[in-house]
Amino acid sequence: MATKKNHTAELAKLAADVPGLIDALEGEIAEVVAGMASLKKAGLIYATEHWRKGADGQPKYFYLLYPQKNGEPRRRDYIGCDAAKIEEARAGIVRAEQYDRLAAQHSALECRVRRIADALREARRYLAGK
């Protein structure tokens, strides 16, 4: 009897680790989702910055240039030369970049979940002897 137990001891140990690992993965996904929601709530700006030169030839007027959509003229938002508005716009651009990185991380985590679920289904099938 003891020898049979030794054959499956490693399997039981691995199986015991699974719930904790699943909880950790769920926590990681929740953290990413919360970060995305926070960034979205603060405001995302998907544009690039553009400066127009003043009379002295130096950059003076700040604009946001948005990606062009088919059949529409390119959107340009005038921000001006107010430092606070410029920093707010730049922060929105940075948040959009961070949001996209988190979205890619979320997608990778979801893919991992699907692959793990497939592997566990396969392991259950083997254990059942089917």
mmCIF file of C-alpha atoms in Angstrom:
data_model
loop_
_atom_site.group_PDB
_atom_site.id
_atom_site.type_symbol
_atom_site.label_atom_id
_atom_site.label_comp_id
_atom_site.label_asym_id
_atom_site.label_seq_id
_atom_site.Cartn_x
_atom_site.Cartn_y
_atom_site.Cartn_z
ATOM 1 C CA MET A 1 0.000 0.000 0.000
ATOM 2 C CA ALA A 2 2.819 2.423 0.865
ATOM 3 C CA THR A 3 4.434 1.981 -2.535
ATOM 4 C CA LYS A 4 1.237 2.963 -4.353
ATOM 5 C CA LYS A 5 1.046 6.083 -2.227
ATOM 6 C CA ASN A 6 4.639 6.915 -3.215
ATOM 7 C CA HIS A 7 3.713 6.691 -6.895
ATOM 8 C CA THR A 8 1.009 9.335 -6.596
ATOM 9 C CA ALA A 9 2.559 11.520 -3.867
ATOM 10 C CA GLU A 10 4.142 13.897 -6.346
ATOM 11 C CA LEU A 11 0.889 14.118 -8.274
ATOM 12 C CA ALA A 12 -1.028 14.957 -5.089
ATOM 13 C CA LYS A 13 1.571 17.586 -4.147
ATOM 14 C CA LEU A 14 1.282 19.220 -7.571
ATOM 15 C CA ALA A 15 -2.508 19.166 -7.385
ATOM 16 C CA ALA A 16 -2.419 20.785 -3.921
ATOM 17 C CA ASP A 17 -0.429 23.728 -5.336
ATOM 18 C CA VAL A 18 -2.984 24.440 -8.073
ATOM 19 C CA PRO A 19 -5.651 26.335 -6.065
ATOM 20 C CA GLY A 20 -3.085 28.797 -4.668
ATOM 21 C CA LEU A 21 -1.618 29.368 -8.112
ATOM 22 C CA ILE A 22 -5.087 29.957 -9.565
ATOM 23 C CA ASP A 23 -5.831 32.488 -6.801
ATOM 24 C CA ALA A 24 -2.543 34.285 -7.522
ATOM 25 C CA LEU A 25 -3.365 34.422 -11.228
ATOM 26 C CA GLU A 26 -6.853 35.742 -10.453
ATOM 27 C CA GLY A 27 -5.283 38.420 -8.243
ATOM 28 C CA GLU A 28 -2.917 39.435 -11.017
ATOM 29 C CA ILE A 29 -5.799 39.718 -13.494
ATOM 30 C CA ALA A 30 -7.853 41.763 -11.015
ATOM 31 C CA GLU A 31 -4.901 44.114 -10.460
ATOM 32 C CA VAL A 32 -4.495 44.681 -14.200
ATOM 33 C CA VAL A 33 -8.236 45.247 -14.693
ATOM 34 C CA ALA A 34 -8.311 47.736 -11.795
ATOM 35 C CA GLY A 35 -5.337 49.594 -13.261
ATOM 36 C CA MET A 36 -7.049 49.786 -16.643
ATOM 37 C CA ALA A 37 -10.254 51.111 -15.063
ATOM 38 C CA SER A 38 -8.330 53.717 -13.098
ATOM 39 C CA LEU A 39 -6.485 54.942 -16.176
ATOM 40 C CA LYS A 40 -9.680 55.032 -18.228
ATOM 41 C CA LYS A 41 -11.485 56.995 -15.523
ATOM 42 C CA ALA A 42 -8.647 59.550 -15.414
ATOM 43 C CA GLY A 43 -8.950 60.015 -19.177
ATOM 44 C CA LEU A 44 -7.100 58.605 -22.152
ATOM 45 C CA ILE A 45 -5.866 60.658 -25.071
ATOM 46 C CA TYR A 46 -4.932 58.771 -28.230
ATOM 47 C CA ALA A 47 -3.117 61.553 -30.016
ATOM 48 C CA THR A 48 0.364 62.843 -30.667
ATOM 49 C CA GLU A 49 1.617 66.217 -29.640
ATOM 50 C CA HIS A 50 2.423 68.885 -32.182
ATOM 51 C CA TRP A 51 3.896 72.335 -31.675
ATOM 52 C CA ARG A 52 3.304 75.341 -33.894
ATOM 53 C CA LYS A 53 5.985 77.973 -33.938
ATOM 54 C CA GLY A 54 5.366 81.501 -32.726
ATOM 55 C CA ALA A 55 6.554 84.716 -34.408
ATOM 56 C CA ASP A 56 10.037 84.159 -32.997
ATOM 57 C CA GLY A 57 10.319 80.755 -34.702
ATOM 58 C CA GLN A 58 10.241 78.829 -31.408
ATOM 59 C CA PRO A 59 7.594 76.226 -30.510
ATOM 60 C CA LYS A 60 4.763 78.074 -28.812
ATOM 61 C CA TYR A 61 1.299 76.632 -29.505
ATOM 62 C CA PHE A 62 0.493 73.075 -28.474
ATOM 63 C CA TYR A 63 -1.895 70.900 -30.505
ATOM 64 C CA LEU A 64 -3.105 67.330 -30.213
ATOM 65 C CA LEU A 65 -3.163 65.424 -33.504
ATOM 66 C CA TYR A 66 -5.450 62.411 -33.532
ATOM 67 C CA PRO A 67 -5.166 59.459 -35.931
ATOM 68 C CA GLN A 68 -7.023 59.986 -39.172
ATOM 69 C CA LYS A 69 -10.179 57.974 -39.739
ATOM 70 C CA ASN A 70 -11.290 56.879 -43.205
ATOM 71 C CA GLY A 71 -13.180 59.582 -45.041
ATOM 72 C CA GLU A 72 -12.817 62.155 -42.268
ATOM 73 C CA PRO A 73 -10.419 65.059 -41.888
ATOM 74 C CA ARG A 74 -7.745 64.624 -39.234
ATOM 75 C CA ARG A 75 -8.844 65.940 -35.859
ATOM 76 C CA ARG A 76 -6.600 68.610 -34.321
ATOM 77 C CA ASP A 77 -7.294 70.003 -30.875
ATOM 78 C CA TYR A 78 -5.744 73.320 -29.932
ATOM 79 C CA ILE A 79 -4.378 73.296 -26.387
ATOM 80 C CA GLY A 80 -2.470 76.573 -26.530
ATOM 81 C CA CYS A 81 0.448 77.651 -24.426
ATOM 82 C CA ASP A 82 -0.967 77.205 -20.911
ATOM 83 C CA ALA A 83 1.509 74.961 -19.077
ATOM 84 C CA ALA A 84 -1.174 73.280 -16.946
ATOM 85 C CA LYS A 85 -3.298 72.339 -19.971
ATOM 86 C CA ILE A 86 -0.224 71.076 -21.811
ATOM 87 C CA GLU A 87 0.783 68.867 -18.864
ATOM 88 C CA GLU A 88 -2.785 67.576 -18.548
ATOM 89 C CA ALA A 89 -2.843 66.642 -22.248
ATOM 90 C CA ARG A 90 0.564 64.974 -22.018
ATOM 91 C CA ALA A 91 -0.574 63.015 -18.964
ATOM 92 C CA GLY A 92 -3.587 61.767 -20.956
ATOM 93 C CA ILE A 93 -1.274 60.571 -23.723
ATOM 94 C CA VAL A 94 0.913 58.741 -21.196
ATOM 95 C CA ARG A 95 -2.177 57.170 -19.589
ATOM 96 C CA ALA A 96 -3.309 55.906 -22.995
ATOM 97 C CA GLU A 97 0.085 54.277 -23.545
ATOM 98 C CA GLN A 98 -0.041 52.690 -20.075
ATOM 99 C CA TYR A 99 -3.609 51.524 -20.719
ATOM 100 C CA ASP A 100 -2.540 49.839 -23.959
ATOM 101 C CA ARG A 101 0.327 48.069 -22.174
ATOM 102 C CA LEU A 102 -2.065 46.850 -19.470
ATOM 103 C CA ALA A 103 -4.586 45.756 -22.117
ATOM 104 C CA ALA A 104 -1.873 43.680 -23.801
ATOM 105 C CA GLN A 105 -0.909 42.211 -20.423
ATOM 106 C CA HIS A 106 -4.591 41.423 -19.728
ATOM 107 C CA SER A 107 -4.906 39.698 -23.084
ATOM 108 C CA ALA A 108 -1.802 37.608 -22.360
ATOM 109 C CA LEU A 109 -3.167 36.639 -18.941
ATOM 110 C CA GLU A 110 -6.519 35.632 -20.438
ATOM 111 C CA CYS A 111 -4.676 33.509 -23.002
ATOM 112 C CA ARG A 112 -2.757 31.902 -20.155
ATOM 113 C CA VAL A 113 -6.020 31.121 -18.359
ATOM 114 C CA ARG A 114 -7.406 29.412 -21.469
ATOM 115 C CA ARG A 115 -4.221 27.360 -21.950
ATOM 116 C CA ILE A 116 -4.179 26.340 -18.286
ATOM 117 C CA ALA A 117 -7.852 25.338 -18.445
ATOM 118 C CA ASP A 118 -7.111 23.210 -21.507
ATOM 119 C CA ALA A 119 -4.159 21.566 -19.738
ATOM 120 C CA LEU A 120 -6.255 20.852 -16.637
ATOM 121 C CA ARG A 121 -9.034 19.356 -18.757
ATOM 122 C CA GLU A 122 -6.448 17.140 -20.423
ATOM 123 C CA ALA A 123 -4.996 16.143 -17.030
ATOM 124 C CA ARG A 124 -8.476 15.301 -15.720
ATOM 125 C CA ARG A 125 -9.088 13.200 -18.829
ATOM 126 C CA TYR A 126 -5.840 11.271 -18.222
ATOM 127 C CA LEU A 127 -6.657 10.781 -14.553
ATOM 128 C CA ALA A 128 -10.104 9.429 -15.452
ATOM 129 C CA GLY A 129 -8.435 7.001 -17.865
ATOM 130 C CA LYS A 130 -10.339 8.156 -20.899
#
